[in-house]
Short mmCIF file of C-alpha atoms and ligand atoms in Angstrom, two decimals:
data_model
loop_
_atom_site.label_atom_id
_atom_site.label_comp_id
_atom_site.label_asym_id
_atom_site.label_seq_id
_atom_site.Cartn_x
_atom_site.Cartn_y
_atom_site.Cartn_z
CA UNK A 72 -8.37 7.71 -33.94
CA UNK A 73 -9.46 4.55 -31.20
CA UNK A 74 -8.45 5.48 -28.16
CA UNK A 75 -8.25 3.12 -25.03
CA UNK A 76 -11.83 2.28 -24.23
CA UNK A 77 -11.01 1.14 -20.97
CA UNK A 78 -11.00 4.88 -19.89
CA UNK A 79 -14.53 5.56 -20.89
CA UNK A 80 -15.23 3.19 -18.07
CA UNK A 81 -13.14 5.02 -15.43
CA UNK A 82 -15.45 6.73 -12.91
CA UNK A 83 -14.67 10.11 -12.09
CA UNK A 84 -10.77 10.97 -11.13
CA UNK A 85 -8.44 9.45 -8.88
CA UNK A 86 -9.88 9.20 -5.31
CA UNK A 87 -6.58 11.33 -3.42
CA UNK A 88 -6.45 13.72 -6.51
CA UNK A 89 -10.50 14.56 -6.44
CA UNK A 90 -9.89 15.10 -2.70
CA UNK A 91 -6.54 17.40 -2.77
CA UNK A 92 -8.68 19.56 -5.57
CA UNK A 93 -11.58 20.12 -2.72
CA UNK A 94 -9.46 20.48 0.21
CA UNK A 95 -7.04 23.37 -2.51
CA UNK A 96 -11.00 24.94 -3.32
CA UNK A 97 -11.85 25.24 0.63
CA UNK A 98 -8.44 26.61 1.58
CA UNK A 99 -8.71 29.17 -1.61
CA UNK A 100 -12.23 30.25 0.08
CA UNK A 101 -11.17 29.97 3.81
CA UNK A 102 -8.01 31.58 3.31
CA UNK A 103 -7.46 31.61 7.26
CA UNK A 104 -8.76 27.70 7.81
CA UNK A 105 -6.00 25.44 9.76
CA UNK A 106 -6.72 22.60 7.63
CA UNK A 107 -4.33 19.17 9.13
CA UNK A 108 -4.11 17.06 6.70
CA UNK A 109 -4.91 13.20 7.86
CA UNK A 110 -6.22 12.06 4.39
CA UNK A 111 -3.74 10.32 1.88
CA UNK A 112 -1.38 8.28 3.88
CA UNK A 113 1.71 10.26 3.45
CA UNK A 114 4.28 10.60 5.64
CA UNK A 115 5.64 13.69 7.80
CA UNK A 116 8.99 12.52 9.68
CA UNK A 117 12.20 13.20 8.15
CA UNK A 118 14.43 10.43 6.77
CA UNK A 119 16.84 8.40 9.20
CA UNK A 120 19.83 9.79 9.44
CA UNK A 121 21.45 6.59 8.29
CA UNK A 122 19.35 7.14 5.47
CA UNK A 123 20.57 10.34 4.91
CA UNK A 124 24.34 9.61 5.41
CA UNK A 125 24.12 7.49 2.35
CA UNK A 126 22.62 9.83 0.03
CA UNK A 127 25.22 11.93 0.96
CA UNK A 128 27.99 9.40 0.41
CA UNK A 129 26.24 8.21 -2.65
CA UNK A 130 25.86 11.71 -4.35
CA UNK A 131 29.71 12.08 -3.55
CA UNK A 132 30.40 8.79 -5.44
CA UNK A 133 28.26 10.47 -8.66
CA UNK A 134 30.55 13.65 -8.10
CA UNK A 135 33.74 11.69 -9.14
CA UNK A 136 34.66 10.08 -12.06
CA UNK A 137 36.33 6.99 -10.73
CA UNK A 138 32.82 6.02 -8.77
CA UNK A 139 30.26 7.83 -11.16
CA UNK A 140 27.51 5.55 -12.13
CA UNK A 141 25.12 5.07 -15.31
CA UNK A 142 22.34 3.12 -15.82
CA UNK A 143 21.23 0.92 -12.83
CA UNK A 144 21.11 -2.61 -13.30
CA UNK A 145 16.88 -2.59 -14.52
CA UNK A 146 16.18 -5.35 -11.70
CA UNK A 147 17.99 -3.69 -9.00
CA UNK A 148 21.70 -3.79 -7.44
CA UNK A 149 22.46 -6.74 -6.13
CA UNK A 150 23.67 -5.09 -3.21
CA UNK A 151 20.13 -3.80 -2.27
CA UNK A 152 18.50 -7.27 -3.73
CA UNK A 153 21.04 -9.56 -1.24
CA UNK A 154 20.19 -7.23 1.59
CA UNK A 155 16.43 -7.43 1.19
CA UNK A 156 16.65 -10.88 0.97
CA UNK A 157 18.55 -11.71 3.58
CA UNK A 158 16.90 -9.35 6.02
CA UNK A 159 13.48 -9.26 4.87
CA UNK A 160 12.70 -12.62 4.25
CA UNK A 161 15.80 -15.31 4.67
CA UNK A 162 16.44 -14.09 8.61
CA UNK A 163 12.87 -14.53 9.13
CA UNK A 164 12.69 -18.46 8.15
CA UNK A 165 11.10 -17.36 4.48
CA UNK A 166 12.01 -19.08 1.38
CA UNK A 167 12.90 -15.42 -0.96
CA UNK A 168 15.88 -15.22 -2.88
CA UNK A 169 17.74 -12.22 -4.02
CA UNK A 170 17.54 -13.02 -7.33
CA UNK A 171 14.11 -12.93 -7.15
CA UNK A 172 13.53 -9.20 -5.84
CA UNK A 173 12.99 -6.70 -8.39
CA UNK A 174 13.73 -2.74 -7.07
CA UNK A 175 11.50 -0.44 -8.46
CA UNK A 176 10.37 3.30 -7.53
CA UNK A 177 6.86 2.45 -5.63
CA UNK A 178 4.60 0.11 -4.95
CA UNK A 179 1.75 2.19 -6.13
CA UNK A 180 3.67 1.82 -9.80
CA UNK A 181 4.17 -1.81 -9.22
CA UNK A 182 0.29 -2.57 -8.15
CA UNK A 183 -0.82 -1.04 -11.17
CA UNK A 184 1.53 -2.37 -13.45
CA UNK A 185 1.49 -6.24 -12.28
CA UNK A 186 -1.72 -7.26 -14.41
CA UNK A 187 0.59 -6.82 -17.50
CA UNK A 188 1.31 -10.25 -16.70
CA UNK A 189 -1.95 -11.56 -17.03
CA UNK A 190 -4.42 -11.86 -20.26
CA UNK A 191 -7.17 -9.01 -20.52
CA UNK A 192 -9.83 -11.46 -20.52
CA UNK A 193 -8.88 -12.91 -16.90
CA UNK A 194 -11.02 -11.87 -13.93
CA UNK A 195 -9.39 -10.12 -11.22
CA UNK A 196 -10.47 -10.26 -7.27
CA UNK A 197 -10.42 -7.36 -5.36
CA UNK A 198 -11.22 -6.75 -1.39
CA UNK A 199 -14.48 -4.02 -1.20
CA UNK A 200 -12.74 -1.73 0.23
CA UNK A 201 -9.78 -1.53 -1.48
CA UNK A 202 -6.97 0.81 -2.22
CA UNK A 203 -8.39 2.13 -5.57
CA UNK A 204 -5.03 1.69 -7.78
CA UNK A 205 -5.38 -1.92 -7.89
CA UNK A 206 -9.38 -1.22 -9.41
CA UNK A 207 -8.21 1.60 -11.76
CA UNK A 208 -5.53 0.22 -13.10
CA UNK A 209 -7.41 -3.19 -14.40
CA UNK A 210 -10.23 -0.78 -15.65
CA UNK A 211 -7.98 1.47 -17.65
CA UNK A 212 -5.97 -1.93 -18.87
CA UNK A 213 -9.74 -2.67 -20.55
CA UNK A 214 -9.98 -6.20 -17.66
CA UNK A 215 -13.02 -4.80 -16.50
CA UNK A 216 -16.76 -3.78 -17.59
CA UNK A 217 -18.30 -0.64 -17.21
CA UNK A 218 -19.32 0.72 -13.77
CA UNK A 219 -23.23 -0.08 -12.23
CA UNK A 220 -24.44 3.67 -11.59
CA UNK A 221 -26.55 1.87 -8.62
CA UNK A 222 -24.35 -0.79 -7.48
CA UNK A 223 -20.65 1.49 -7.97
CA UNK A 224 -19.81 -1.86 -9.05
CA UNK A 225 -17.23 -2.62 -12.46
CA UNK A 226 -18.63 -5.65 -14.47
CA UNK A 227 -16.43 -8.69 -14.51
CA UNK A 228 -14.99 -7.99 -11.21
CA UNK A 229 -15.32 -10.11 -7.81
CA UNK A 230 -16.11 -7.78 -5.61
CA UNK A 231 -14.94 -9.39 -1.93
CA UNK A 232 -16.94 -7.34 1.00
CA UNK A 233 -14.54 -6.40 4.38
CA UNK A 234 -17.24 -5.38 6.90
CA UNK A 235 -17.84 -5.25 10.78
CA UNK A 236 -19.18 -8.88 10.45
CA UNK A 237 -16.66 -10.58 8.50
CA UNK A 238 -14.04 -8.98 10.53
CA UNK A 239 -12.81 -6.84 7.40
CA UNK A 240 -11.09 -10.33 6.18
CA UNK A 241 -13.08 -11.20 3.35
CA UNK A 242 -14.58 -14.14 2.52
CA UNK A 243 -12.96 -16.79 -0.56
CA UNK A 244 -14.47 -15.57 -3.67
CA UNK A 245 -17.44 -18.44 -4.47
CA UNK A 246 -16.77 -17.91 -8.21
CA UNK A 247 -13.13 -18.92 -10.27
CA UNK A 248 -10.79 -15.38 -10.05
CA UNK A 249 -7.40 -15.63 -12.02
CA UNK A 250 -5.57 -12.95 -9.80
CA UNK A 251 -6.67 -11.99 -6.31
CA UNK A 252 -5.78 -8.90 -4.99
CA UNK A 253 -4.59 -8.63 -0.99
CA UNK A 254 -3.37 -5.98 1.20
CA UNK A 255 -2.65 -6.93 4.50
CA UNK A 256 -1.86 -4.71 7.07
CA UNK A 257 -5.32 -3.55 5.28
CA UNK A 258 -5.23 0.26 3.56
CA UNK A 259 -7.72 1.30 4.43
CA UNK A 260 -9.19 -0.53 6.98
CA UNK A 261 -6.40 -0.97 8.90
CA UNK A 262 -7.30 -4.47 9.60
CA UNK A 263 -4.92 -7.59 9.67
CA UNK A 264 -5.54 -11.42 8.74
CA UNK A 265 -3.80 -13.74 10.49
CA UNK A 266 -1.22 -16.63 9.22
CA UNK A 267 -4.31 -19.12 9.54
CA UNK A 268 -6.62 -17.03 7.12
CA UNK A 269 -3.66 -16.37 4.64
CA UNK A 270 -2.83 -20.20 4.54
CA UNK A 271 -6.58 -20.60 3.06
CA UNK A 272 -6.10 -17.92 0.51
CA UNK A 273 -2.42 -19.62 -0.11
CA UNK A 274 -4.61 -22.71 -0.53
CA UNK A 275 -7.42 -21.35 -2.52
CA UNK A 276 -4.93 -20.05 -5.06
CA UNK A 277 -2.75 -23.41 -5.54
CA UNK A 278 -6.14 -25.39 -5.74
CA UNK A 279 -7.35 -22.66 -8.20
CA UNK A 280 -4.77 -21.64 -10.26
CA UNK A 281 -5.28 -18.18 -9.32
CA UNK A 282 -2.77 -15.60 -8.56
CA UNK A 283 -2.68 -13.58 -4.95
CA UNK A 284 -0.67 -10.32 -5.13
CA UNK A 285 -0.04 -9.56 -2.20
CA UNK A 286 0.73 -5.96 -1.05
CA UNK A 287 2.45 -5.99 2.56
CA UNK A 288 3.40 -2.01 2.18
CA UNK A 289 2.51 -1.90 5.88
CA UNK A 290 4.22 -4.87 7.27
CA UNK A 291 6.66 -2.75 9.47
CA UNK A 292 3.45 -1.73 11.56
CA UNK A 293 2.66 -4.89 12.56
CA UNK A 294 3.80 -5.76 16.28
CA UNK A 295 1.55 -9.00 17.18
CA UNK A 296 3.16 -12.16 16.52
CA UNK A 297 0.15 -14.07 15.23
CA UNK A 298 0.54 -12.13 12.27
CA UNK A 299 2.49 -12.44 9.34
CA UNK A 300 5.15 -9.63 7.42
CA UNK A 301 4.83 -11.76 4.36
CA UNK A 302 2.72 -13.74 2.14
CA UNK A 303 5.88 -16.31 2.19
CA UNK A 304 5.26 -17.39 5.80
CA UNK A 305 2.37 -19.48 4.54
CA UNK A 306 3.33 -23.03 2.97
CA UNK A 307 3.16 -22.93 -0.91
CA UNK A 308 2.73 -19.70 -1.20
CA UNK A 309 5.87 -19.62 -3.55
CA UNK A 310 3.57 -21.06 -6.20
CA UNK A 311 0.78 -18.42 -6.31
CA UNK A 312 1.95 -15.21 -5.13
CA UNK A 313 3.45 -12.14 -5.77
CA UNK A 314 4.38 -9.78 -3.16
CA UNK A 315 5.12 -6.31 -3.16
CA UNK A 316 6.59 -4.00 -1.16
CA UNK A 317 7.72 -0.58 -0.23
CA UNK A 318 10.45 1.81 1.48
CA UNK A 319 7.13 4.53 1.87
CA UNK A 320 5.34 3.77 4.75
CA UNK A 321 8.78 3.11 7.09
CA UNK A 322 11.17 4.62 6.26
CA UNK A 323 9.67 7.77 4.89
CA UNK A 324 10.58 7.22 0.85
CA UNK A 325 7.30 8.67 -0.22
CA UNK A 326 9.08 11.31 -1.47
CA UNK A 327 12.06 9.73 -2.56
CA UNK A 328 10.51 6.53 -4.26
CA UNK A 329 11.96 3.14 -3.49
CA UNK A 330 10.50 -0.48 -3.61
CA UNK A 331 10.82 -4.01 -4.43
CA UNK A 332 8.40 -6.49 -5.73
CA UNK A 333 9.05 -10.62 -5.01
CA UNK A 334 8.42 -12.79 -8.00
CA UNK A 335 9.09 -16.23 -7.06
CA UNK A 336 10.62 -18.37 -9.62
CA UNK A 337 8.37 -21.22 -8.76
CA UNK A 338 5.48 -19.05 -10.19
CA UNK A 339 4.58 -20.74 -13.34
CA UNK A 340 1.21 -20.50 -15.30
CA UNK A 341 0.10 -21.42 -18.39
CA UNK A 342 3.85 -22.90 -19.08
CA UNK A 343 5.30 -19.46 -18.63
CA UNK A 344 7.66 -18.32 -15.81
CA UNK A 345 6.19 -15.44 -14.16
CA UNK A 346 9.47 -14.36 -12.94
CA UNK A 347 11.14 -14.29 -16.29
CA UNK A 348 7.90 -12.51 -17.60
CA UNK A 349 8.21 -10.25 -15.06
CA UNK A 350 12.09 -9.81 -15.65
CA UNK A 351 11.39 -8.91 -19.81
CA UNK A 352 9.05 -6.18 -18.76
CA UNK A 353 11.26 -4.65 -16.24
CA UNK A 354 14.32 -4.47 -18.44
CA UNK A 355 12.26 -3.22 -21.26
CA UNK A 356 10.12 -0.52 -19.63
CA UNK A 357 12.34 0.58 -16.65
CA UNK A 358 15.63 1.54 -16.37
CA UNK A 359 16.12 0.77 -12.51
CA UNK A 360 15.93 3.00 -9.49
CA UNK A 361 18.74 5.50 -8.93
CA UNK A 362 21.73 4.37 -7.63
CA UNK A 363 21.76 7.27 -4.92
CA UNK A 364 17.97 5.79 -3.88
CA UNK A 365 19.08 2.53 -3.73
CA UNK A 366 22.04 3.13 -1.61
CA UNK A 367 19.38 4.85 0.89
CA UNK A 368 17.64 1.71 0.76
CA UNK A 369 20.11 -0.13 1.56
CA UNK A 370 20.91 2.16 4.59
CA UNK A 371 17.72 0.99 6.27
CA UNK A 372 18.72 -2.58 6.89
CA UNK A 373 21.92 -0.86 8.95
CA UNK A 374 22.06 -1.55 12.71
CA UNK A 375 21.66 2.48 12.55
CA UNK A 376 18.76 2.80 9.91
CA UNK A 377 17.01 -0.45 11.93
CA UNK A 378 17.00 1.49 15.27
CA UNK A 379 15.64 4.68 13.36
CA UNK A 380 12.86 2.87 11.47
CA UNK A 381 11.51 1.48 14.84
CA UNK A 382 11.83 4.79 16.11
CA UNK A 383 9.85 6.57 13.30
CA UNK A 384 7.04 3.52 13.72
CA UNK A 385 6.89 3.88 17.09
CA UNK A 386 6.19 7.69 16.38
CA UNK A 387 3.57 6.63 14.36
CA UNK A 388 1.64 3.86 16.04
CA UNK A 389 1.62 6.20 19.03
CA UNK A 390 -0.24 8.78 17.00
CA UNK A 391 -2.77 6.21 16.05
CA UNK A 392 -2.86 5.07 20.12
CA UNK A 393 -3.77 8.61 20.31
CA UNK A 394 -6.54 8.87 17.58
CA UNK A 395 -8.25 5.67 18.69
CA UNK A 396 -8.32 6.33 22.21
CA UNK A 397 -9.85 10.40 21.41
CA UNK A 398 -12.42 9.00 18.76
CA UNK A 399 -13.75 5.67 21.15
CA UNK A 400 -13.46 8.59 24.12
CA UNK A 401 -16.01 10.74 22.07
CA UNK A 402 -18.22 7.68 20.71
CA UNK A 403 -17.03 6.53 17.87
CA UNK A 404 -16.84 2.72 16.63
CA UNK A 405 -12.88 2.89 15.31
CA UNK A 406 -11.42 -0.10 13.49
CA UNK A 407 -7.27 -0.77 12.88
CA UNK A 408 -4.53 1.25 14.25
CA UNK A 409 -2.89 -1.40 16.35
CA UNK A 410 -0.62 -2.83 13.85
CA UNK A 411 -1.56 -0.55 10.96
CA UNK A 412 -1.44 3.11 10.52
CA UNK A 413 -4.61 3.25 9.62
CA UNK A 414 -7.77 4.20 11.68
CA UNK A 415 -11.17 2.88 10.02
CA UNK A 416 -14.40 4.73 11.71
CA UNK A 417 -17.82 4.26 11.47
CA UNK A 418 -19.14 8.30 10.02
CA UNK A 419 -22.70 7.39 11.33
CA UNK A 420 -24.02 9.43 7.81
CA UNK A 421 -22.62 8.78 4.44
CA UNK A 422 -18.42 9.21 3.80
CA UNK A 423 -18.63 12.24 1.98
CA UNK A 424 -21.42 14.21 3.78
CA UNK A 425 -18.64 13.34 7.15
CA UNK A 426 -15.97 14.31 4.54
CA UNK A 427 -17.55 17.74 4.51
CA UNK A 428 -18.71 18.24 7.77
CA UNK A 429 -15.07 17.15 9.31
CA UNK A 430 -13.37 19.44 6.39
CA UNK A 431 -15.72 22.52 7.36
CA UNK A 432 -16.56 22.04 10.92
CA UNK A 433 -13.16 20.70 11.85
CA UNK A 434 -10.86 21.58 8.96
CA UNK A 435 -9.79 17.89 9.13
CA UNK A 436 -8.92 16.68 5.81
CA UNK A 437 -9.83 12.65 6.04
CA UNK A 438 -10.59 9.87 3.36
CA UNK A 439 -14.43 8.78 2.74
CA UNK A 440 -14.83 4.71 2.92
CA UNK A 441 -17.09 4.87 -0.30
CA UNK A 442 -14.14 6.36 -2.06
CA UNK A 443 -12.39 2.85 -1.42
CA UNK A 444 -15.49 1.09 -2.87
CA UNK A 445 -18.96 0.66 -2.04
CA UNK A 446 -18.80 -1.30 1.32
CA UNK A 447 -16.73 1.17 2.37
CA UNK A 448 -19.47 3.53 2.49
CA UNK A 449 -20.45 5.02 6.17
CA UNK A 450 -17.10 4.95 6.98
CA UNK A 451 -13.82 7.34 7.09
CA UNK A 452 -10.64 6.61 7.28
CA UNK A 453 -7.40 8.88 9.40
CA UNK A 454 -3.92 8.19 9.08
CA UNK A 455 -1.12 7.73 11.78
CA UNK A 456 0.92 9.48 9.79
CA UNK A 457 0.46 13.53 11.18
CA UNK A 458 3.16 15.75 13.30
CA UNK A 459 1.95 14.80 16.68
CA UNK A 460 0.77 18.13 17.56
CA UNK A 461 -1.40 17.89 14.79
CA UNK A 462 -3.06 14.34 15.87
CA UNK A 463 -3.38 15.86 18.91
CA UNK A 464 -5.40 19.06 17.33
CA UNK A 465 -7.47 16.63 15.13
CA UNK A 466 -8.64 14.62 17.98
CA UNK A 467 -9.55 17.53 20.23
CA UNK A 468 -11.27 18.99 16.77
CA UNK A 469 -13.29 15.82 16.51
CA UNK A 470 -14.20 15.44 20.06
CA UNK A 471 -15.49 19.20 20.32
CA UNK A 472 -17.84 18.70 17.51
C1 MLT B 518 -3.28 6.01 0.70
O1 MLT B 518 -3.46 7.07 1.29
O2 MLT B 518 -4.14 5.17 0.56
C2 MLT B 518 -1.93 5.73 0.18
O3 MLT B 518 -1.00 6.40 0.92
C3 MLT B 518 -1.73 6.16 -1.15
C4 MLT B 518 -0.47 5.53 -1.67
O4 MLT B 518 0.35 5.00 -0.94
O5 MLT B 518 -0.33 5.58 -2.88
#
């Protein structure tokens, strides 16, 4: 029986599950350890109340037959669509349409699913490092060759270094890519480009033909002006990319699962409409987001759920004040954190010999840089995202080492 060779070429497991199973085998043996946990970026405040007034209401809705609810429409109500729209893109000057938002449950599902659009033999783009779904995914869909045991390098793949000299913005790939991969606020660097740097990638694509999908899952971090909360701020950018997006990393739906990806209808290759590609695959393989989710959604463009989400960032970008300030205090080079939640630090050994020494000399649970790709190696990555007692333990941790 064939199975999908594209696996063969996977390299070892998913980078968060390989490090839950060694942080679960050190608690198991260090039964008494206070491991924090500043590793995958998940999130640890509650849900805005606004938030959680609509669940409420839209459970209550379920609970009665005169407002009970099937099936979601597959590309999202257009109650949630027009809101996103409007607030999200059309209040901020951008050119987005409602009809051209499609709800899903993550981003992370999204990312990995958006090559579906593209042929197997086109050559995919990614930043080095990189959040690893976008990698995975295009090795497991077969895009990719097998992996260089010296280089940690996939074949057919344009690797795209971020490092201390380039700024972590990488460079415009010197050879032809068909579908660029961008994350800006950076995971996991923490890094930001500004509107300047995105117009050339905007303008690399449309001279290229290539595709730029764009993941902006930390847009609500950013605070300076000079940089952009979407890929649509840059002229023609409605003609090369896709962006997606997420309710995660703001409003705290890591657990509940809500976001949208924007597939302009201008987006045409090879004679085909990306958008109505994009449409045929969502109403064949999804059924839509819940309609209690999507009412929670909905909550967070409220005057209510606004003031809450700033709230909960603020809460956050304080914690990563707090982590840069300890780590530069006690020597270390730190990267990102001002308008990411993300803090990017220089290990001064390899990632995971610091992954070990901060797990067993610290019980700090942090992500190795390698495990985002190989220029990532050297470095270590914290999130914002901890109770603030417990950034406040991890720094004090780190700086009596
Ligand atoms: C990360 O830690 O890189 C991300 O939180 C993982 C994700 O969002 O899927």
């Amino acid at each position: 029986m064939p199975v999908n060779e594209g696996f063969r070429n996977l390299r070892g497991s998913y980078l968060f599950s390989t490090i839950a199973k060694k942080v679960a085998a050190y608690k198991a043996s260090h039964p008494e350890a206070e491991v924090i946990s500043l590793g995958i970026g998940d999130v640890t405040r509650p849900l805005p109340q606004a938030v959680v007034s609509a669940l409420h209401s839209a459970v209550e809705e379920m609970a009665d037959e005169k407002t009970f609810r099937g099936y979601a429409p597959d590309l999202g109500y257009s109650f949630l669509r027009e809101t996103i729209a409007k607030n999200d893109y059309q209040d901020r000057g951008y050119d987005v349409s409602a009809d051209e938002i499609f709800v899903s449950e993550g981003a992370k599902t999204d990312s990995a699913c958006i090559s579906e659009l593209f042929s197997l033999d086109s050559r995919i783009a990614v930043c080095d490092p990189v959040y690893p779904v976008y990698l995975d995914s295009n090795v497991m869909a077969g895009r990719t060759g097998a992996c260089d045991p010296v280089t940690g390098q996939y074949g057919n793949v344009i690797y795209m270094p971020c490092t201390k000299e380039n700024g972590f913005v990488p460079e415009l790939p010197a050879a032809h890519a068909d579908i660029i991969y961008l994350c800006f606020p950076n995971n996991p660097t923490g890094m930001t480009c500004t509107k300047e740097r995105l117009q050339e990638w905007v303008d690399y694509a449309n001279r290229d033909g290539s595709v730029i999908i764009y993941d902006a899952a930390y847009e609500a971090y950013i605070s300076d002006p000079a940089i952009p909360h979407s890929i649509y701020a840059c002229e023609g950018a409605r003609t090369c990319a896709i962006e997606l997006r997420s309710f995660s990393k703001n409003a705290g739906f890591t657990g509940l699962r809500l976001a949208f990806a924007v597939v302009p209808v201008d987006l045409i290759r090879d004679g085909m409409s990306l958008h109505d590609m994009w449409a045929r695959r969502h109403g064949t393989k999804y059924n839509g987001a819940p309609y209690i989710v999507q009412r929670a959604g909905e909550a967070c463009y409220s005057e209510e759920g606004k003031e809450e989400i700033r709230g909960i960032i603020g809460y956050y970008m304080e914690n990563a004040r707090i982590i840069r300030d300890g780590l530069a205090a006690a020597g270390y080079e730190v990267y990102g954190g001002e308008n990411s939640p993300y803090i990017w630090l220089r290990a001064g050994k390899s990632s995971w010999d610091f992954f070990d020494e901060m797990l067993e000399r610290a019980n700090i649970v942090g992500t190795p840089g390698s495990g985002f790709g190989p220029s990532g190696e050297g470095y270590f990555r914290l999130t914002a995202f901890g109770s603030r007692e417990n950034t406040f333990r991890a720094v004090e941790r780190i700086r009596n080492l």
